[in-house]
PDB file of C-alpha atoms and ligand atoms in Angstrom:
ATOM      1  CA  MET P   1       0.000   0.000   0.000  1.00 29.00           C
ATOM      2  CA  GLU P   2       1.175   3.469  -0.828  1.00 35.00           C
ATOM      3  CA  LEU P   3       2.202   6.076   1.649  1.00 36.00           C
ATOM      4  CA  ILE P   4      -0.646   8.116   2.924  1.00 41.00           C
ATOM      5  CA  ILE P   5      -0.066  11.730   3.722  1.00 46.00           C
ATOM      6  CA  VAL P   6      -2.537  13.519   5.875  1.00 50.00           C
ATOM      7  CA  ILE P   7      -2.823  17.006   4.488  1.00 54.00           C
ATOM      8  CA  LYS P   8      -1.874  19.545   6.973  1.00 54.00           C
ATOM      9  CA  ILE P   9      -1.584  23.033   5.811  1.00 52.00           C
ATOM     10  CA  ALA P  10       0.171  25.929   7.430  1.00 47.00           C
ATOM     11  CA  ASP P  11       3.200  23.992   8.444  1.00 49.00           C
ATOM     12  CA  LYS P  12       5.883  26.433   9.352  1.00 50.00           C
ATOM     13  CA  THR P  13       8.533  23.816  10.013  1.00 49.00           C
ATOM     14  CA  ARG P  14       8.235  22.102   6.704  1.00 48.00           C
ATOM     15  CA  SER P  15      10.161  23.943   4.057  1.00 40.00           C
ATOM     16  CA  LYS P  16       8.451  22.435   1.098  1.00 56.00           C
ATOM     17  CA  THR P  17       4.845  23.469   1.072  1.00 68.00           C
ATOM     18  CA  LEU P  18       2.225  22.401  -1.354  1.00 85.00           C
ATOM     19  CA  ASP P  19       2.424  24.401  -4.570  1.00 90.00           C
ATOM     20  CA  TRP P  20      -0.647  25.983  -6.104  1.00 94.00           C
ATOM     21  CA  HIS P  21      -1.046  23.355  -8.764  1.00 94.00           C
ATOM     22  CA  THR P  22      -1.205  20.677  -6.075  1.00 92.00           C
ATOM     23  CA  ARG P  23      -3.604  22.694  -3.959  1.00 93.00           C
ATOM     24  CA  ILE P  24      -6.065  23.204  -6.799  1.00 95.00           C
ATOM     25  CA  HIS P  25      -5.779  19.521  -7.632  1.00 95.00           C
ATOM     26  CA  ILE P  26      -6.637  18.669  -4.020  1.00 94.00           C
ATOM     27  CA  ILE P  27      -9.574  21.098  -3.918  1.00 96.00           C
ATOM     28  CA  ASP P  28     -10.923  19.677  -7.157  1.00 97.00           C
ATOM     29  CA  GLY P  29     -10.515  16.107  -5.899  1.00 96.00           C
ATOM     30  CA  ILE P  30     -12.307  16.792  -2.631  1.00 97.00           C
ATOM     31  CA  ALA P  31     -15.151  18.464  -4.526  1.00 97.00           C
ATOM     32  CA  ARG P  32     -15.472  15.441  -6.827  1.00 96.00           C
ATOM     33  CA  GLY P  33     -15.440  13.097  -3.834  1.00 95.00           C
ATOM     34  CA  LEU P  34     -18.246  15.027  -2.216  1.00 96.00           C
ATOM     35  CA  VAL P  35     -20.286  15.145  -5.412  1.00 96.00           C
ATOM     36  CA  TYR P  36     -20.063  11.381  -5.442  1.00 94.00           C
ATOM     37  CA  LEU P  37     -21.093  11.027  -1.799  1.00 94.00           C
ATOM     38  CA  HIS P  38     -23.903  13.533  -2.041  1.00 94.00           C
ATOM     39  CA  HIS P  39     -25.323  12.927  -5.475  1.00 89.00           C
ATOM     40  CA  ASP P  40     -23.915   9.959  -7.319  1.00 82.00           C
ATOM     41  CA  SER P  41     -23.850   7.130  -4.852  1.00 75.00           C
ATOM     42  CA  ARG P  42     -27.031   5.120  -4.387  1.00 78.00           C
ATOM     43  CA  LEU P  43     -27.652   6.774  -1.051  1.00 82.00           C
ATOM     44  CA  ARG P  44     -26.834  10.281  -0.052  1.00 90.00           C
ATOM     45  CA  ILE P  45     -23.939  10.257   2.347  1.00 93.00           C
ATOM     46  CA  ILE P  46     -23.298  13.177   4.623  1.00 93.00           C
ATOM     47  CA  HIS P  47     -19.817  13.034   6.046  1.00 94.00           C
ATOM     48  CA  ARG P  48     -20.364  15.468   8.945  1.00 93.00           C
ATOM     49  CA  ASP P  49     -16.682  15.742   9.889  1.00 93.00           C
ATOM     50  CA  LEU P  50     -14.828  17.121   6.914  1.00 94.00           C
ATOM     51  CA  LYS P  51     -11.556  18.733   7.925  1.00 92.00           C
ATOM     52  CA  THR P  52      -7.982  18.741   6.700  1.00 89.00           C
ATOM     53  CA  SER P  53      -6.962  15.872   8.928  1.00 87.00           C
ATOM     54  CA  ASN P  54      -9.635  13.697   7.308  1.00 91.00           C
ATOM     55  CA  ILE P  55      -8.263  14.242   3.837  1.00 90.00           C
ATOM     56  CA  LEU P  56      -5.598  11.745   2.879  1.00 89.00           C
ATOM     57  CA  LEU P  57      -3.290  12.151  -0.070  1.00 86.00           C
ATOM     58  CA  ASP P  58      -1.861   9.289  -2.066  1.00 84.00           C
ATOM     59  CA  ASN P  59       1.473   9.363  -3.890  1.00 81.00           C
ATOM     60  CA  GLY P  60      -0.061  11.230  -6.789  1.00 83.00           C
ATOM     61  CA  MET P  61      -1.392  13.832  -4.341  1.00 85.00           C
ATOM     62  CA  ASN P  62      -4.912  12.653  -5.053  1.00 90.00           C
ATOM     63  CA  PRO P  63      -7.149  13.387  -2.087  1.00 91.00           C
ATOM     64  CA  LYS P  64      -9.248  10.702  -0.431  1.00 91.00           C
ATOM     65  CA  ILE P  65     -11.935  11.648   2.014  1.00 93.00           C
ATOM     66  CA  SER P  66     -11.501   9.478   5.074  1.00 91.00           C
ATOM     67  CA  ASP P  67     -13.030   8.747   8.459  1.00 90.00           C
ATOM     68  CA  PHE P  68     -16.688   8.045   7.938  1.00 89.00           C
ATOM     69  CA  GLY P  69     -17.248   7.476  11.639  1.00 87.00           C
ATOM     70  CA  LEU P  70     -19.812  10.256  11.832  1.00 91.00           C
ATOM     71  CA  ALA P  71     -21.257   9.859   8.365  1.00 90.00           C
ATOM     72  CA  LYS P  72     -25.004   9.569   7.956  1.00 90.00           C
ATOM     73  CA  MET P  73     -26.884   8.054   5.106  1.00 87.00           C
ATOM     74  CA  PHE P  74     -29.991   9.679   3.784  1.00 87.00           C
ATOM     75  CA  GLY P  75     -32.541   8.155   1.518  1.00 81.00           C
ATOM     76  CA  ARG P  76     -33.083   9.761  -1.870  1.00 76.00           C
ATOM     77  CA  ASP P  77     -35.728  12.215  -0.736  1.00 78.00           C
ATOM     78  CA  GLN P  78     -34.449  13.052   2.703  1.00 82.00           C
ATOM     79  CA  THR P  79     -32.720  16.397   2.808  1.00 79.00           C
ATOM     80  CA  GLU P  80     -31.987  17.108   6.421  1.00 85.00           C
ATOM     81  CA  ALA P  81     -31.980  15.604   9.871  1.00 90.00           C
ATOM     82  CA  LYS P  82     -31.627  16.768  13.396  1.00 90.00           C
ATOM     83  CA  THR P  83     -29.638  15.367  16.262  1.00 88.00           C
ATOM     84  CA  LYS P  84     -29.323  16.199  19.924  1.00 85.00           C
ATOM     85  CA  ARG P  85     -25.751  14.982  19.944  1.00 84.00           C
ATOM     86  CA  VAL P  86     -23.729  17.524  18.062  1.00 86.00           C
ATOM     87  CA  ILE P  87     -20.466  15.861  17.211  1.00 85.00           C
ATOM     88  CA  GLY P  88     -17.919  17.327  14.919  1.00 84.00           C
ATOM     89  CA  THR P  89     -14.999  19.674  14.872  1.00 87.00           C
ATOM     90  CA  TYR P  90     -15.181  23.326  15.791  1.00 85.00           C
ATOM     91  CA  GLY P  91     -14.073  25.523  12.996  1.00 90.00           C
ATOM     92  CA  TYR P  92     -15.675  23.271  10.389  1.00 93.00           C
ATOM     93  CA  MET P  93     -19.211  22.930  11.712  1.00 93.00           C
ATOM     94  CA  SER P  94     -21.957  24.968  10.117  1.00 94.00           C
ATOM     95  CA  PRO P  95     -23.924  27.257  12.427  1.00 93.00           C
ATOM     96  CA  GLU P  96     -27.210  25.356  12.038  1.00 94.00           C
ATOM     97  CA  TYR P  97     -25.484  22.150  13.025  1.00 92.00           C
ATOM     98  CA  ALA P  98     -23.455  23.551  15.904  1.00 91.00           C
ATOM     99  CA  PHE P  99     -26.393  25.410  17.402  1.00 90.00           C
ATOM    100  CA  ASP P 100     -29.425  23.349  16.473  1.00 91.00           C
ATOM    101  CA  GLY P 101     -28.066  19.952  15.515  1.00 92.00           C
ATOM    102  CA  CYS P 102     -29.466  20.277  11.985  1.00 93.00           C
ATOM    103  CA  PHE P 103     -27.385  18.656   9.341  1.00 92.00           C
ATOM    104  CA  SER P 104     -27.855  18.252   5.652  1.00 94.00           C
ATOM    105  CA  LEU P 105     -25.831  18.137   2.488  1.00 95.00           C
ATOM    106  CA  LYS P 106     -25.368  21.862   3.028  1.00 96.00           C
ATOM    107  CA  SER P 107     -23.552  21.369   6.313  1.00 96.00           C
ATOM    108  CA  ASP P 108     -20.889  19.382   4.433  1.00 97.00           C
ATOM    109  CA  VAL P 109     -20.827  22.197   1.865  1.00 98.00           C
ATOM    110  CA  PHE P 110     -20.066  24.627   4.675  1.00 97.00           C
ATOM    111  CA  SER P 111     -17.159  22.460   5.881  1.00 97.00           C
ATOM    112  CA  PHE P 112     -15.918  22.187   2.308  1.00 97.00           C
ATOM    113  CA  GLY P 113     -15.846  25.984   2.078  1.00 98.00           C
ATOM    114  CA  VAL P 114     -13.767  26.150   5.244  1.00 96.00           C
ATOM    115  CA  LEU P 115     -11.386  23.529   3.849  1.00 95.00           C
ATOM    116  CA  VAL P 116     -10.932  25.480   0.624  1.00 96.00           C
ATOM    117  CA  LEU P 117     -10.164  28.688   2.484  1.00 96.00           C
ATOM    118  CA  GLU P 118      -7.662  26.834   4.647  1.00 93.00           C
ATOM    119  CA  ILE P 119      -5.973  25.306   1.621  1.00 93.00           C
ATOM    120  CA  VAL P 120      -5.757  28.664  -0.171  1.00 94.00           C
ATOM    121  CA  THR P 121      -4.553  30.631   2.842  1.00 92.00           C
ATOM    122  CA  GLY P 122      -2.482  27.971   4.565  1.00 89.00           C
ATOM    123  CA  LYS P 123      -4.177  29.009   7.795  1.00 89.00           C
ATOM    124  CA  ARG P 124      -6.642  27.336  10.062  1.00 87.00           C
ATOM    125  CA  ASN P 125     -10.082  28.753  10.606  1.00 88.00           C
ATOM    126  CA  ARG P 126     -10.038  27.958  14.249  1.00 81.00           C
ATOM    127  CA  ARG P 127      -7.572  30.008  16.251  1.00 79.00           C
ATOM    128  CA  PHE P 128      -7.039  32.346  13.333  1.00 85.00           C
ATOM    129  CA  SER P 129      -6.141  35.756  14.583  1.00 83.00           C
ATOM    130  CA  ASP P 130      -5.451  39.067  13.009  1.00 85.00           C
ATOM    131  CA  PRO P 131      -4.281  42.094  14.987  1.00 85.00           C
ATOM    132  CA  GLN P 132      -6.766  44.350  13.167  1.00 84.00           C
ATOM    133  CA  HIS P 133     -10.002  42.572  14.021  1.00 83.00           C
ATOM    134  CA  ASP P 134     -11.434  39.614  15.867  1.00 82.00           C
ATOM    135  CA  HIS P 135     -12.900  37.722  12.954  1.00 88.00           C
ATOM    136  CA  ASN P 136     -12.013  34.139  12.310  1.00 91.00           C
ATOM    137  CA  LEU P 137     -10.626  33.065   8.953  1.00 94.00           C
ATOM    138  CA  LEU P 138     -14.093  33.108   7.361  1.00 94.00           C
ATOM    139  CA  GLY P 139     -14.734  36.633   8.547  1.00 93.00           C
ATOM    140  CA  HIS P 140     -11.259  37.700   7.502  1.00 94.00           C
ATOM    141  CA  ALA P 141     -11.759  36.243   4.033  1.00 96.00           C
ATOM    142  CA  TRP P 142     -15.117  37.925   3.655  1.00 95.00           C
ATOM    143  CA  LYS P 143     -13.714  41.248   4.870  1.00 94.00           C
ATOM    144  CA  LEU P 144     -10.871  41.164   2.346  1.00 96.00           C
ATOM    145  CA  TRP P 145     -13.303  40.075  -0.358  1.00 97.00           C
ATOM    146  CA  MET P 146     -15.621  43.007   0.372  1.00 96.00           C
ATOM    147  CA  GLU P 147     -12.635  45.364   0.426  1.00 96.00           C
ATOM    148  CA  GLU P 148     -11.569  43.980  -2.951  1.00 97.00           C
ATOM    149  CA  ARG P 149      -8.257  42.729  -1.601  1.00 97.00           C
ATOM    150  CA  PRO P 150      -8.872  38.968  -1.860  1.00 97.00           C
ATOM    151  CA  LEU P 151      -5.386  38.127  -3.105  1.00 97.00           C
ATOM    152  CA  GLU P 152      -4.016  39.090   0.309  1.00 96.00           C
ATOM    153  CA  LEU P 153      -5.547  35.850   1.511  1.00 95.00           C
ATOM    154  CA  VAL P 154      -3.226  33.658  -0.497  1.00 95.00           C
ATOM    155  CA  ASP P 155      -0.674  31.702   1.501  1.00 91.00           C
ATOM    156  CA  ASN P 156       2.440  33.853   1.246  1.00 88.00           C
ATOM    157  CA  THR P 157       4.705  30.829   1.053  1.00 87.00           C
ATOM    158  CA  LEU P 158       3.377  30.559  -2.506  1.00 90.00           C
ATOM    159  CA  GLY P 159       4.935  33.884  -3.455  1.00 89.00           C
ATOM    160  CA  ASP P 160       3.658  34.848  -6.872  1.00 91.00           C
ATOM    161  CA  SER P 161       3.427  31.354  -8.179  1.00 93.00           C
ATOM    162  CA  TYR P 162      -0.273  30.869  -8.377  1.00 95.00           C
ATOM    163  CA  ASN P 163      -2.956  31.388 -10.972  1.00 96.00           C
ATOM    164  CA  ILE P 164      -4.929  34.502 -10.048  1.00 96.00           C
ATOM    165  CA  THR P 165      -8.054  33.450 -11.930  1.00 96.00           C
ATOM    166  CA  GLN P 166      -8.150  30.129 -10.130  1.00 97.00           C
ATOM    167  CA  VAL P 167      -7.400  31.655  -6.733  1.00 97.00           C
ATOM    168  CA  LEU P 168     -10.214  34.183  -7.106  1.00 97.00           C
ATOM    169  CA  ARG P 169     -12.654  31.490  -8.170  1.00 97.00           C
ATOM    170  CA  CYS P 170     -11.684  29.280  -5.245  1.00 98.00           C
ATOM    171  CA  ILE P 171     -12.152  32.095  -2.763  1.00 98.00           C
ATOM    172  CA  ASN P 172     -15.454  33.143  -4.308  1.00 98.00           C
ATOM    173  CA  VAL P 173     -16.783  29.576  -4.302  1.00 98.00           C
ATOM    174  CA  ALA P 174     -15.546  28.981  -0.743  1.00 98.00           C
ATOM    175  CA  LEU P 175     -17.331  32.110   0.454  1.00 98.00           C
ATOM    176  CA  LEU P 176     -20.539  30.941  -1.236  1.00 98.00           C
ATOM    177  CA  CYS P 177     -20.187  27.624   0.590  1.00 98.00           C
ATOM    178  CA  VAL P 178     -19.815  29.176   4.038  1.00 97.00           C
ATOM    179  CA  GLN P 179     -22.780  31.531   3.791  1.00 97.00           C
ATOM    180  CA  GLN P 180     -24.907  31.710   6.889  1.00 95.00           C
ATOM    181  CA  ARG P 181     -28.123  30.298   5.419  1.00 96.00           C
ATOM    182  CA  PRO P 182     -27.957  26.703   4.169  1.00 96.00           C
ATOM    183  CA  ASP P 183     -30.341  27.543   1.324  1.00 96.00           C
ATOM    184  CA  ASP P 184     -27.944  30.174   0.021  1.00 97.00           C
ATOM    185  CA  ARG P 185     -25.094  27.669  -0.239  1.00 98.00           C
ATOM    186  CA  PRO P 186     -24.665  25.878  -3.555  1.00 98.00           C
ATOM    187  CA  ASN P 187     -24.863  22.089  -3.619  1.00 97.00           C
ATOM    188  CA  MET P 188     -21.675  20.168  -4.413  1.00 97.00           C
ATOM    189  CA  GLY P 189     -22.643  19.560  -8.010  1.00 96.00           C
ATOM    190  CA  LEU P 190     -22.893  23.275  -8.569  1.00 97.00           C
ATOM    191  CA  VAL P 191     -19.704  23.869  -6.568  1.00 98.00           C
ATOM    192  CA  LEU P 192     -17.789  21.607  -8.915  1.00 97.00           C
ATOM    193  CA  LEU P 193     -19.253  23.347 -11.974  1.00 97.00           C
ATOM    194  CA  MET P 194     -18.363  26.716 -10.527  1.00 97.00           C
ATOM    195  CA  LEU P 195     -14.807  25.653  -9.702  1.00 97.00           C
ATOM    196  CA  CYS P 196     -14.196  24.315 -13.186  1.00 95.00           C
ATOM    197  CA  GLY P 197     -16.225  26.822 -15.142  1.00 94.00           C
ATOM    198  CA  GLU P 198     -15.664  30.322 -16.347  1.00 93.00           C
ATOM    199  CA  SER P 199     -19.049  31.901 -15.810  1.00 93.00           C
ATOM    200  CA  LYS P 200     -19.405  34.839 -13.489  1.00 95.00           C
ATOM    201  CA  LEU P 201     -20.104  33.737  -9.933  1.00 97.00           C
ATOM    202  CA  PRO P 202     -22.645  35.232  -7.550  1.00 97.00           C
ATOM    203  CA  GLU P 203     -21.460  37.570  -4.826  1.00 96.00           C
ATOM    204  CA  PRO P 204     -21.294  35.818  -1.472  1.00 97.00           C
ATOM    205  CA  LYS P 205     -23.330  37.016   1.477  1.00 95.00           C
ATOM    206  CA  GLN P 206     -22.028  37.159   4.995  1.00 93.00           C
ATOM    207  CA  PRO P 207     -20.577  33.878   6.195  1.00 94.00           C
ATOM    208  CA  GLY P 208     -21.884  31.978   9.190  1.00 91.00           C
ATOM    209  CA  PHE P 209     -19.600  32.030  12.231  1.00 78.00           C
ATOM    210  CA  PHE P 210     -17.372  34.836  11.191  1.00 72.00           C
ATOM    211  CA  LEU P 211     -16.531  35.848  14.714  1.00 71.00           C
ATOM    212  CA  GLU P 212     -14.664  33.415  16.878  1.00 59.00           C
ATOM    213  CA  ARG P 213     -16.833  34.407  19.801  1.00 51.00           C
ATOM    214  CA  ASN P 214     -19.961  33.299  17.953  1.00 50.00           C
ATOM    215  CA  LEU P 215     -18.902  29.756  18.585  1.00 52.00           C
ATOM    216  CA  PRO P 216     -21.017  27.902  21.082  1.00 52.00           C
ATOM    217  CA  SER P 217     -18.865  27.130  24.061  1.00 47.00           C
ATOM    218  CA  ALA P 218     -20.178  25.906  27.365  1.00 40.00           C
ATOM    219  CA  GLY P 219     -22.558  22.995  27.228  1.00 39.00           C
ATOM    220  CA  HIS P 220     -21.152  21.323  24.189  1.00 40.00           C
ATOM    221  CA  GLU P 221     -17.751  21.051  25.734  1.00 36.00           C
ATOM    222  CA  SER P 222     -17.924  18.079  28.007  1.00 33.00           C
ATOM    223  CA  GLY P 223     -18.359  14.752  26.377  1.00 32.00           C
ATOM    224  CA  THR P 224     -20.972  15.656  23.824  1.00 34.00           C
ATOM    225  CA  LEU P 225     -18.422  16.970  21.427  1.00 40.00           C
ATOM    226  CA  GLY P 226     -16.794  13.580  21.254  1.00 39.00           C
ATOM    227  CA  LYS P 227     -14.708  14.159  18.216  1.00 38.00           C
ATOM    228  CA  GLN P 228     -13.350  17.549  19.000  1.00 38.00           C
ATOM    229  CA  GLU P 229      -9.865  17.728  17.649  1.00 37.00           C
ATOM    230  CA  SER P 230      -7.176  17.043  20.143  1.00 35.00           C
ATOM    231  CA  SER P 231      -4.875  19.928  20.785  1.00 31.00           C
ATOM    232  CA  SER P 232      -1.922  18.138  19.260  1.00 31.00           C
ATOM    233  CA  LEU P 233      -3.686  18.049  15.927  1.00 34.00           C
ATOM    234  CA  ASP P 234      -5.052  21.465  16.362  1.00 34.00           C
ATOM    235  CA  GLU P 235      -1.901  23.497  16.633  1.00 29.00           C
ATOM    236  CA  SER P 236      -0.264  24.796  13.512  1.00 30.00           C
ATOM    237  CA  SER P 237      -0.233  21.741  11.460  1.00 33.00           C
ATOM    238  CA  ILE P 238       2.273  19.097  10.822  1.00 26.00           C
ATOM    239  CA  THR P 239       2.710  17.107   7.683  1.00 32.00           C
ATOM    240  CA  THR P 240       3.014  13.507   8.601  1.00 29.00           C
ATOM    241  CA  LEU P 241       3.873  10.509   6.562  1.00 33.00           C
ATOM    242  CA  GLU P 242       2.033   7.508   7.757  1.00 33.00           C
ATOM    243  CA  PRO P 243       2.964   4.200   6.229  1.00 35.00           C
ATOM    244  CA  ARG P 244       0.172   1.704   6.312  1.00 35.00           C
TER     245      ARG P 244
HETATM  246  C1  NAG V 301      -5.208  30.111 -15.061  1.00 55.64           C
HETATM  247  O1  NAG V 301      -6.366  29.335 -14.897  1.00 55.64           O
HETATM  248  C2  NAG V 301      -7.340  29.526 -15.903  1.00 55.64           C
HETATM  249  C3  NAG V 301      -8.576  28.759 -15.489  1.00 55.64           C
HETATM  250  O2  NAG V 301      -8.261  27.441 -15.103  1.00 55.64           O
HETATM  251  C4  NAG V 301      -6.780  29.076 -17.233  1.00 55.64           C
HETATM  252  O3  NAG V 301      -7.737  29.283 -18.239  1.00 55.64           O
HETATM  253  C5  NAG V 301      -5.531  29.892 -17.518  1.00 55.64           C
HETATM  254  O4  NAG V 301      -4.919  29.431 -18.697  1.00 55.64           O
HETATM  255  C6  NAG V 301      -4.540  29.776 -16.379  1.00 55.64           C
HETATM  256  N1  NAG V 301      -3.466  30.698 -16.587  1.00 55.64           N
HETATM  257  C7  NAG V 301      -2.198  30.328 -16.546  1.00 55.64           C
HETATM  258  C8  NAG V 301      -1.206  31.406 -16.768  1.00 55.64           C
HETATM  259  O5  NAG V 301      -1.865  29.191 -16.324  1.00 55.64           O
END
């Protein structure tokens, strides 16, 4: 079996970071994986815990979505469900899921948007900080987008070696995915079309959870949030090679 690399972005200790070509390849691959889970497989599968540490890369840097421990299957006509046990990872959970336990295909879309922003910026949504404001990465991205300075989001380890058209599309699509209202978010089929296409994209509305302090805290903390990321994984990421 090939080596599996867990993608970890924002690794300051690793000199060789993922180049833009690889990042766009990863984003595209994750989108295709989700289209399959959501729309092409016999049942609809909602992953519910999409995050960088659940994306594995093979030798060809092809992403594989892993860890289906929290996944839920929906029948063809079911679109959403509700749970009292909110389990997932802060920073990737959509507001309607974190607060009300409602999940749907659109909650995975939200997590996908977070993933894309993390891959483009090389920063994590959770614990993101900027001296000028107290927004998280989503809020920061939206702010720069509204101020027409979106390229400042790009991971600066990339220097100038990225494709501006693709970067702008990725950011625009990601911001559409993390919009507050699930109904405003595109489904994964449309996301893939938008990523690959050239048509003009809609302007995103305000993202959900753009302030770190909007996160629910007490109450969910003990036990119920079973899969909260451990702090070792949470800190600025590591790229690990895991033979298996
Ligand atoms: C940038 O990406 C766009 C869209 O994928 C493509 O049409 C264009 O040729 C690329 N530009 C360069 C310089 O690679």
